[in-house]
Amino acid sequence: MDLRQHLEEQLKADFDLLKQYENNLRHENDPGQRGNWNNKIKLIKEQINKRQQELQELPQPSLTPVANQSLIEDLGFGVKLEMVYIPGGIFLMGAPESEKASIDDERPQHYVTVKPFYMGKYTITQEQWEKVVYSCPTVKDWLDPHPSYFKGDKLPVEQVSWYDAVEFCARLSKKTGRQYRLPSEAEWEYACRAGSAKPFSFGDTITTDVVNYDGNYTYGNAPKGKYRGQTTAVGTFSPNAFGLYDMHGNVWEWCADTWHHNYEGAPNDGSAWINENDNHYRLLRGGSWNYYPRICRSAYRLRFTPVGRYLDVGFRVVCGGAGRT
């Protein structure tokens, strides 16, 4: 066993112990015993931080090229992060008035030039989240290794705030030496459409055979379908033309931008549109398992408080390109 694997196994044991201590604290009513558990929690967190620093000082594994210009990042603990190459291009962002169920904040339509970048093939999974939290020291905020309501290694992580997602990106960047971040809204829509000008990357409508949404409702000429009532494992359905999975439905995805009520004055270079003095709302894209199909359209935009956590909100990461957080 090499040093990296040894440290990873020690960290996993440390986090299991921390979870046990925190659970004991929640169920302890005696003030003296609560003090003892708080001391133990403090000590184990110090131990975790020490091991994370030791792991951070080891040489970082490099990205592994795979087919179709994708890259695989080794997160340790036997867990990988696959990044898909998204070629640059020009696209028409937003929805025309003729698009069924479109709304004014999706307009005016405008052309955007997007630089090439890499995007996560899937939304961040619970095992990817857990392993980065295990192995990377805190940059700014402490992260819960197990925040999700629906449990499963291959299920998307959810119940993460915008700030949680930014902290994850910061830790992943520190771990790998590459700059990971949230996508800009323009990058997200460009990647979602994958060359399509239709309401969905799959065409004029969707069904629950290809997207996880509330199938009690329909869009266009699609029939009613399933309502699964929870997230599904990443890779369950077919990818879009860029090779990205679940860009429609399953979980909402955080973007870097602050909220704007429409596209008047929006940048046309693919970068995140940020008002430095306005952090009241951030952008979510893609819809989720709990929403109607019209809300899973490529152009649909949702504002949400950046501190909010909900069981259908997750994210995916990007690197390269013009976006910024």
mmCIF file of C-alpha atoms in Angstrom:
data_model
loop_
_atom_site.group_PDB
_atom_site.id
_atom_site.type_symbol
_atom_site.label_atom_id
_atom_site.label_comp_id
_atom_site.label_asym_id
_atom_site.label_seq_id
_atom_site.Cartn_x
_atom_site.Cartn_y
_atom_site.Cartn_z
ATOM 1 C CA MET A 1 0.000 0.000 0.000
ATOM 2 C CA ASP A 2 1.457 3.392 -1.015
ATOM 3 C CA LEU A 3 1.359 6.497 1.169
ATOM 4 C CA ARG A 4 -1.535 8.082 -0.745
ATOM 5 C CA GLN A 5 -3.739 5.021 -0.320
ATOM 6 C CA HIS A 6 -2.746 4.755 3.353
ATOM 7 C CA LEU A 7 -3.710 8.377 4.039
ATOM 8 C CA GLU A 8 -6.976 7.985 2.117
ATOM 9 C CA GLU A 9 -7.961 4.969 4.220
ATOM 10 C CA GLN A 10 -7.057 6.797 7.441
ATOM 11 C CA LEU A 11 -9.160 9.781 6.354
ATOM 12 C CA LYS A 12 -12.144 7.574 5.609
ATOM 13 C CA ALA A 13 -11.867 6.061 9.093
ATOM 14 C CA ASP A 14 -11.538 9.554 10.601
ATOM 15 C CA PHE A 15 -14.706 10.781 8.874
ATOM 16 C CA ASP A 16 -16.617 7.671 9.968
ATOM 17 C CA LEU A 17 -15.522 8.382 13.537
ATOM 18 C CA LEU A 18 -16.491 12.048 13.222
ATOM 19 C CA LYS A 19 -19.958 11.024 12.028
ATOM 20 C CA GLN A 20 -20.300 8.727 15.049
ATOM 21 C CA TYR A 21 -19.189 11.459 17.474
ATOM 22 C CA GLU A 22 -21.588 13.998 15.957
ATOM 23 C CA ASN A 23 -24.441 11.505 16.175
ATOM 24 C CA ASN A 24 -23.627 10.832 19.835
ATOM 25 C CA LEU A 25 -23.587 14.568 20.529
ATOM 26 C CA ARG A 26 -27.029 15.022 18.943
ATOM 27 C CA HIS A 27 -28.496 12.381 21.272
ATOM 28 C CA GLU A 28 -26.674 13.423 24.475
ATOM 29 C CA ASN A 29 -28.561 15.508 27.036
ATOM 30 C CA ASP A 30 -26.023 15.545 29.857
ATOM 31 C CA PRO A 31 -24.043 18.853 29.731
ATOM 32 C CA GLY A 32 -20.818 17.218 30.919
ATOM 33 C CA GLN A 33 -20.985 14.457 28.333
ATOM 34 C CA ARG A 34 -21.851 16.982 25.624
ATOM 35 C CA GLY A 35 -18.633 18.805 26.506
ATOM 36 C CA ASN A 36 -16.686 15.552 26.165
ATOM 37 C CA TRP A 37 -18.179 14.846 22.754
ATOM 38 C CA ASN A 38 -17.449 18.412 21.602
ATOM 39 C CA ASN A 39 -13.807 17.962 22.638
ATOM 40 C CA LYS A 40 -13.599 14.673 20.741
ATOM 41 C CA ILE A 41 -15.140 16.305 17.667
ATOM 42 C CA LYS A 42 -12.611 19.131 17.840
ATOM 43 C CA LEU A 43 -9.700 16.686 18.095
ATOM 44 C CA ILE A 44 -10.870 14.466 15.237
ATOM 45 C CA LYS A 45 -11.368 17.531 13.015
ATOM 46 C CA GLU A 46 -7.803 18.608 13.795
ATOM 47 C CA GLN A 47 -6.626 15.110 12.881
ATOM 48 C CA ILE A 48 -8.582 15.224 9.629
ATOM 49 C CA ASN A 49 -7.074 18.588 8.739
ATOM 50 C CA LYS A 50 -3.562 17.267 9.426
ATOM 51 C CA ARG A 51 -4.058 14.215 7.239
ATOM 52 C CA GLN A 52 -5.605 16.330 4.466
ATOM 53 C CA GLN A 53 -2.572 18.620 4.493
ATOM 54 C CA GLU A 54 -0.258 15.596 4.276
ATOM 55 C CA LEU A 55 -2.245 14.231 1.348
ATOM 56 C CA GLN A 56 -2.197 17.641 -0.356
ATOM 57 C CA GLU A 57 1.608 17.715 -0.224
ATOM 58 C CA LEU A 58 1.956 14.487 -2.210
ATOM 59 C CA PRO A 59 2.512 14.751 -5.999
ATOM 60 C CA GLN A 60 -0.849 15.126 -7.745
ATOM 61 C CA PRO A 61 -1.956 12.568 -10.354
ATOM 62 C CA SER A 62 -2.372 13.947 -13.857
ATOM 63 C CA LEU A 63 -5.437 13.969 -16.059
ATOM 64 C CA THR A 64 -5.729 10.797 -18.137
ATOM 65 C CA PRO A 65 -6.751 11.281 -21.773
ATOM 66 C CA VAL A 66 -9.614 9.054 -22.972
ATOM 67 C CA ALA A 67 -11.597 8.784 -26.175
ATOM 68 C CA ASN A 68 -13.227 11.764 -27.853
ATOM 69 C CA GLN A 69 -10.957 14.291 -26.118
ATOM 70 C CA SER A 70 -12.453 13.575 -22.704
ATOM 71 C CA LEU A 71 -10.224 13.545 -19.635
ATOM 72 C CA ILE A 72 -10.373 11.566 -16.417
ATOM 73 C CA GLU A 73 -9.371 13.081 -13.083
ATOM 74 C CA ASP A 74 -8.282 10.691 -10.329
ATOM 75 C CA LEU A 75 -9.975 11.795 -7.094
ATOM 76 C CA GLY A 76 -8.399 9.038 -5.015
ATOM 77 C CA PHE A 77 -10.145 6.237 -3.125
ATOM 78 C CA GLY A 78 -10.698 4.572 -6.523
ATOM 79 C CA VAL A 79 -13.099 7.327 -7.640
ATOM 80 C CA LYS A 80 -12.782 9.167 -10.972
ATOM 81 C CA LEU A 81 -14.159 12.402 -12.410
ATOM 82 C CA GLU A 82 -14.698 12.306 -16.170
ATOM 83 C CA MET A 83 -14.572 15.631 -18.000
ATOM 84 C CA VAL A 84 -15.973 15.978 -21.523
ATOM 85 C CA TYR A 85 -14.392 18.351 -24.040
ATOM 86 C CA ILE A 86 -16.901 20.957 -25.237
ATOM 87 C CA PRO A 87 -15.764 22.578 -28.498
ATOM 88 C CA GLY A 88 -16.108 26.318 -28.787
ATOM 89 C CA GLY A 89 -18.701 27.930 -30.985
ATOM 90 C CA ILE A 90 -21.419 30.545 -31.460
ATOM 91 C CA PHE A 91 -25.012 29.896 -30.441
ATOM 92 C CA LEU A 92 -28.291 31.740 -30.018
ATOM 93 C CA MET A 93 -28.978 31.904 -26.284
ATOM 94 C CA GLY A 94 -32.499 32.108 -24.887
ATOM 95 C CA ALA A 95 -35.935 31.201 -26.231
ATOM 96 C CA PRO A 96 -38.036 32.762 -29.003
ATOM 97 C CA GLU A 97 -41.551 33.946 -28.166
ATOM 98 C CA SER A 98 -42.861 31.118 -30.313
ATOM 99 C CA GLU A 99 -41.429 28.477 -27.976
ATOM 100 C CA LYS A 100 -44.212 26.937 -25.922
ATOM 101 C CA ALA A 101 -44.170 27.965 -22.212
ATOM 102 C CA SER A 102 -41.213 30.323 -22.718
ATOM 103 C CA ILE A 103 -41.121 33.461 -20.577
ATOM 104 C CA ASP A 104 -39.685 36.957 -20.824
ATOM 105 C CA ASP A 105 -36.634 36.346 -18.628
ATOM 106 C CA GLU A 106 -35.381 33.986 -21.363
ATOM 107 C CA ARG A 107 -35.152 36.926 -23.767
ATOM 108 C CA PRO A 108 -33.966 38.794 -25.733
ATOM 109 C CA GLN A 109 -32.309 36.023 -27.645
ATOM 110 C CA HIS A 110 -28.704 36.932 -28.363
ATOM 111 C CA TYR A 111 -25.659 35.373 -29.956
ATOM 112 C CA VAL A 112 -22.890 34.239 -27.617
ATOM 113 C CA THR A 113 -19.380 33.096 -28.534
ATOM 114 C CA VAL A 114 -18.219 30.317 -26.212
ATOM 115 C CA LYS A 115 -14.586 29.272 -25.863
ATOM 116 C CA PRO A 116 -13.725 25.555 -25.630
ATOM 117 C CA PHE A 117 -13.901 24.120 -22.118
ATOM 118 C CA TYR A 118 -14.241 20.858 -20.232
ATOM 119 C CA MET A 119 -17.455 19.960 -18.408
ATOM 120 C CA GLY A 120 -18.304 17.121 -16.053
ATOM 121 C CA LYS A 121 -19.841 14.219 -17.941
ATOM 122 C CA TYR A 122 -22.255 13.874 -15.022
ATOM 123 C CA THR A 123 -23.413 16.060 -12.193
ATOM 124 C CA ILE A 124 -21.143 15.576 -9.177
ATOM 125 C CA THR A 125 -22.052 12.288 -7.531
ATOM 126 C CA GLN A 126 -22.218 11.542 -3.845
ATOM 127 C CA GLU A 127 -19.060 9.420 -3.969
ATOM 128 C CA GLN A 128 -17.161 12.182 -5.808
ATOM 129 C CA TRP A 129 -18.356 14.767 -3.304
ATOM 130 C CA GLU A 130 -17.455 12.554 -0.349
ATOM 131 C CA LYS A 131 -13.977 11.729 -1.605
ATOM 132 C CA VAL A 132 -13.045 15.360 -2.327
ATOM 133 C CA VAL A 133 -14.359 16.399 1.092
ATOM 134 C CA TYR A 134 -12.385 13.548 2.677
ATOM 135 C CA SER A 135 -9.102 14.321 0.958
ATOM 136 C CA CYS A 136 -9.013 18.125 0.656
ATOM 137 C CA PRO A 137 -8.531 20.596 3.506
ATOM 138 C CA THR A 138 -11.048 23.366 3.981
ATOM 139 C CA VAL A 139 -10.438 26.418 1.772
ATOM 140 C CA LYS A 140 -13.120 28.624 3.284
ATOM 141 C CA ASP A 141 -16.105 26.612 4.514
ATOM 142 C CA TRP A 142 -16.554 23.249 6.243
ATOM 143 C CA LEU A 143 -18.518 20.792 4.083
ATOM 144 C CA ASP A 144 -20.807 17.970 5.153
ATOM 145 C CA PRO A 145 -19.479 14.750 3.542
ATOM 146 C CA HIS A 146 -23.019 13.316 3.353
ATOM 147 C CA PRO A 147 -25.507 16.123 2.642
ATOM 148 C CA SER A 148 -27.871 14.260 0.304
ATOM 149 C CA TYR A 149 -31.416 13.230 1.144
ATOM 150 C CA PHE A 150 -31.463 10.356 -1.367
ATOM 151 C CA LYS A 151 -28.488 8.112 -0.599
ATOM 152 C CA GLY A 152 -26.334 6.325 -3.181
ATOM 153 C CA ASP A 153 -22.759 6.571 -4.465
ATOM 154 C CA LYS A 154 -23.862 7.025 -8.086
ATOM 155 C CA LEU A 155 -26.750 9.355 -7.289
ATOM 156 C CA PRO A 156 -26.079 13.078 -7.751
ATOM 157 C CA VAL A 157 -25.142 14.967 -4.631
ATOM 158 C CA GLU A 158 -27.978 17.287 -3.582
ATOM 159 C CA GLN A 159 -28.906 19.552 -0.703
ATOM 160 C CA VAL A 160 -25.809 21.627 -1.472
ATOM 161 C CA SER A 161 -25.877 25.422 -1.535
ATOM 162 C CA TRP A 162 -24.185 27.611 -4.115
ATOM 163 C CA TYR A 163 -21.504 28.360 -1.526
ATOM 164 C CA ASP A 164 -21.039 24.627 -0.905
ATOM 165 C CA ALA A 165 -20.544 24.063 -4.642
ATOM 166 C CA VAL A 166 -18.008 26.908 -4.851
ATOM 167 C CA GLU A 167 -16.116 25.472 -1.864
ATOM 168 C CA PHE A 168 -16.062 22.061 -3.557
ATOM 169 C CA CYS A 169 -14.601 23.635 -6.713
ATOM 170 C CA ALA A 170 -11.961 25.427 -4.644
ATOM 171 C CA ARG A 171 -10.939 22.198 -2.927
ATOM 172 C CA LEU A 172 -10.898 20.275 -6.204
ATOM 173 C CA SER A 173 -8.712 22.996 -7.744
ATOM 174 C CA LYS A 174 -6.309 22.847 -4.820
ATOM 175 C CA LYS A 175 -6.223 19.064 -4.969
ATOM 176 C CA THR A 176 -5.515 18.828 -8.698
ATOM 177 C CA GLY A 177 -3.658 22.041 -9.506
ATOM 178 C CA ARG A 178 -6.245 22.770 -12.219
ATOM 179 C CA GLN A 179 -8.840 25.529 -11.982
ATOM 180 C CA TYR A 180 -12.260 24.009 -11.501
ATOM 181 C CA ARG A 181 -15.362 26.178 -11.180
ATOM 182 C CA LEU A 182 -19.088 26.381 -11.777
ATOM 183 C CA PRO A 183 -20.141 26.953 -15.389
ATOM 184 C CA SER A 184 -21.343 30.315 -16.527
ATOM 185 C CA GLU A 185 -25.003 30.371 -17.484
ATOM 186 C CA ALA A 186 -24.029 30.779 -21.142
ATOM 187 C CA GLU A 187 -21.629 27.821 -21.009
ATOM 188 C CA TRP A 188 -24.311 25.723 -19.353
ATOM 189 C CA GLU A 189 -26.966 26.467 -21.992
ATOM 190 C CA TYR A 190 -24.479 25.991 -24.840
ATOM 191 C CA ALA A 191 -23.456 22.615 -23.421
ATOM 192 C CA CYS A 192 -27.073 21.630 -22.766
ATOM 193 C CA ARG A 193 -28.252 22.458 -26.277
ATOM 194 C CA ALA A 194 -25.313 20.660 -27.892
ATOM 195 C CA GLY A 195 -26.137 22.295 -31.206
ATOM 196 C CA SER A 196 -29.930 22.124 -30.897
ATOM 197 C CA ALA A 197 -32.177 25.187 -31.239
ATOM 198 C CA LYS A 198 -35.203 23.190 -30.079
ATOM 199 C CA PRO A 199 -36.705 23.449 -26.568
ATOM 200 C CA PHE A 200 -34.666 20.375 -25.556
ATOM 201 C CA SER A 201 -31.398 18.929 -26.799
ATOM 202 C CA PHE A 202 -33.444 15.862 -27.795
ATOM 203 C CA GLY A 203 -35.899 17.897 -29.902
ATOM 204 C CA ASP A 204 -39.325 19.461 -29.489
ATOM 205 C CA THR A 205 -40.273 17.476 -26.404
ATOM 206 C CA ILE A 206 -39.072 14.871 -23.899
ATOM 207 C CA THR A 207 -40.459 11.742 -22.242
ATOM 208 C CA THR A 208 -39.588 10.031 -18.979
ATOM 209 C CA ASP A 209 -37.756 7.383 -21.018
ATOM 210 C CA VAL A 210 -34.985 9.924 -21.623
ATOM 211 C CA VAL A 211 -35.271 12.414 -18.715
ATOM 212 C CA ASN A 212 -36.112 12.150 -15.004
ATOM 213 C CA TYR A 213 -38.901 14.697 -14.385
ATOM 214 C CA ASP A 214 -42.485 14.683 -13.078
ATOM 215 C CA GLY A 215 -44.170 12.561 -15.730
ATOM 216 C CA ASN A 216 -47.656 13.491 -14.519
ATOM 217 C CA TYR A 217 -47.232 16.566 -16.731
ATOM 218 C CA THR A 218 -46.516 16.808 -20.447
ATOM 219 C CA TYR A 219 -44.966 19.175 -22.961
ATOM 220 C CA GLY A 220 -45.916 19.335 -26.629
ATOM 221 C CA ASN A 221 -47.249 16.072 -27.989
ATOM 222 C CA ALA A 222 -45.475 13.831 -25.455
ATOM 223 C CA PRO A 223 -47.543 11.333 -23.449
ATOM 224 C CA LYS A 224 -47.658 11.230 -19.662
ATOM 225 C CA GLY A 225 -44.928 9.124 -18.095
ATOM 226 C CA LYS A 226 -43.416 8.099 -14.783
ATOM 227 C CA TYR A 227 -43.005 10.178 -11.674
ATOM 228 C CA ARG A 228 -40.090 8.521 -9.905
ATOM 229 C CA GLY A 229 -40.210 10.824 -6.909
ATOM 230 C CA GLN A 230 -36.435 10.955 -6.461
ATOM 231 C CA THR A 231 -33.091 11.258 -8.208
ATOM 232 C CA THR A 232 -31.773 8.557 -10.518
ATOM 233 C CA ALA A 233 -28.194 7.317 -10.856
ATOM 234 C CA VAL A 234 -26.034 9.321 -13.257
ATOM 235 C CA GLY A 235 -25.732 7.645 -16.645
ATOM 236 C CA THR A 236 -29.207 6.072 -16.421
ATOM 237 C CA PHE A 237 -30.442 7.849 -19.553
ATOM 238 C CA SER A 238 -28.890 8.687 -22.917
ATOM 239 C CA PRO A 239 -26.438 11.609 -23.238
ATOM 240 C CA ASN A 240 -26.870 14.639 -25.468
ATOM 241 C CA ALA A 241 -24.811 15.196 -28.627
ATOM 242 C CA PHE A 242 -21.828 16.442 -26.577
ATOM 243 C CA GLY A 243 -21.840 13.305 -24.441
ATOM 244 C CA LEU A 244 -23.258 15.000 -21.321
ATOM 245 C CA TYR A 245 -25.814 13.216 -19.152
ATOM 246 C CA ASP A 246 -28.839 14.625 -17.296
ATOM 247 C CA MET A 247 -28.620 18.176 -18.594
ATOM 248 C CA HIS A 248 -32.416 18.056 -18.456
ATOM 249 C CA GLY A 249 -34.042 16.915 -15.219
ATOM 250 C CA ASN A 250 -32.748 14.839 -12.297
ATOM 251 C CA VAL A 251 -31.256 17.755 -10.298
ATOM 252 C CA TRP A 252 -31.045 21.496 -10.815
ATOM 253 C CA GLU A 253 -27.496 22.693 -11.501
ATOM 254 C CA TRP A 254 -25.860 25.783 -10.013
ATOM 255 C CA CYS A 255 -24.266 28.333 -12.353
ATOM 256 C CA ALA A 256 -21.783 31.033 -11.418
ATOM 257 C CA ASP A 257 -23.900 34.036 -12.449
ATOM 258 C CA THR A 258 -25.885 36.369 -10.266
ATOM 259 C CA TRP A 259 -29.552 36.642 -11.224
ATOM 260 C CA HIS A 260 -30.708 39.104 -13.873
ATOM 261 C CA HIS A 261 -34.359 39.466 -14.852
ATOM 262 C CA ASN A 262 -33.630 39.194 -18.573
ATOM 263 C CA TYR A 263 -30.743 39.286 -21.056
ATOM 264 C CA GLU A 264 -30.629 43.037 -21.625
ATOM 265 C CA GLY A 265 -26.926 43.904 -21.401
ATOM 266 C CA ALA A 266 -25.767 40.298 -21.040
ATOM 267 C CA PRO A 267 -22.151 39.518 -22.047
ATOM 268 C CA ASN A 268 -21.674 37.804 -25.382
ATOM 269 C CA ASP A 269 -18.315 36.129 -24.649
ATOM 270 C CA GLY A 270 -19.574 33.189 -22.586
ATOM 271 C CA SER A 271 -18.374 34.587 -19.268
ATOM 272 C CA ALA A 272 -20.453 34.628 -16.088
ATOM 273 C CA TRP A 273 -22.617 37.735 -15.701
ATOM 274 C CA ILE A 274 -21.910 38.903 -12.178
ATOM 275 C CA ASN A 275 -22.984 41.994 -10.276
ATOM 276 C CA GLU A 276 -20.390 42.258 -7.524
ATOM 277 C CA ASN A 277 -22.829 44.043 -5.197
ATOM 278 C CA ASP A 278 -25.736 41.642 -5.758
ATOM 279 C CA ASN A 279 -25.444 38.177 -4.221
ATOM 280 C CA HIS A 280 -29.109 37.829 -3.273
ATOM 281 C CA TYR A 281 -29.789 35.230 -5.963
ATOM 282 C CA ARG A 282 -27.803 32.826 -8.131
ATOM 283 C CA LEU A 283 -28.792 30.808 -11.187
ATOM 284 C CA LEU A 284 -30.108 27.271 -11.413
ATOM 285 C CA ARG A 285 -30.544 25.449 -14.709
ATOM 286 C CA GLY A 286 -31.952 22.198 -16.051
ATOM 287 C CA GLY A 287 -35.007 21.362 -13.964
ATOM 288 C CA SER A 288 -35.240 18.268 -11.788
ATOM 289 C CA TRP A 289 -37.045 15.037 -10.936
ATOM 290 C CA ASN A 290 -39.656 17.100 -9.071
ATOM 291 C CA TYR A 291 -40.543 19.580 -11.838
ATOM 292 C CA TYR A 292 -42.663 19.779 -14.983
ATOM 293 C CA PRO A 293 -41.095 19.135 -18.410
ATOM 294 C CA ARG A 294 -41.569 22.765 -19.530
ATOM 295 C CA ILE A 295 -39.200 23.772 -16.711
ATOM 296 C CA CYS A 296 -36.584 21.307 -17.963
ATOM 297 C CA ARG A 297 -36.237 23.217 -21.256
ATOM 298 C CA SER A 298 -32.736 24.295 -22.323
ATOM 299 C CA ALA A 299 -33.627 27.997 -21.958
ATOM 300 C CA TYR A 300 -35.430 27.882 -18.608
ATOM 301 C CA ARG A 301 -33.839 29.920 -15.794
ATOM 302 C CA LEU A 302 -34.513 29.788 -12.052
ATOM 303 C CA ARG A 303 -33.253 32.101 -9.328
ATOM 304 C CA PHE A 304 -32.461 30.753 -5.885
ATOM 305 C CA THR A 305 -30.806 32.041 -2.741
ATOM 306 C CA PRO A 306 -27.131 30.969 -2.687
ATOM 307 C CA VAL A 307 -27.449 29.653 0.880
ATOM 308 C CA GLY A 308 -30.422 27.444 -0.014
ATOM 309 C CA ARG A 309 -30.170 23.658 0.109
ATOM 310 C CA TYR A 310 -32.828 21.411 -1.360
ATOM 311 C CA LEU A 311 -33.169 17.749 -2.296
ATOM 312 C CA ASP A 312 -33.250 18.427 -6.031
ATOM 313 C CA VAL A 313 -30.359 20.899 -6.306
ATOM 314 C CA GLY A 314 -26.855 19.783 -7.322
ATOM 315 C CA PHE A 315 -24.156 20.932 -9.753
ATOM 316 C CA ARG A 316 -21.456 19.937 -12.205
ATOM 317 C CA VAL A 317 -17.985 21.384 -12.642
ATOM 318 C CA VAL A 318 -16.080 22.857 -15.581
ATOM 319 C CA CYS A 319 -12.526 23.949 -16.294
ATOM 320 C CA GLY A 320 -11.049 26.119 -19.032
ATOM 321 C CA GLY A 321 -13.159 28.506 -21.119
ATOM 322 C CA ALA A 322 -14.092 32.091 -20.317
ATOM 323 C CA GLY A 323 -16.411 31.712 -17.330
ATOM 324 C CA ARG A 324 -15.529 32.972 -13.891
ATOM 325 C CA THR A 325 -16.815 32.778 -10.348
#
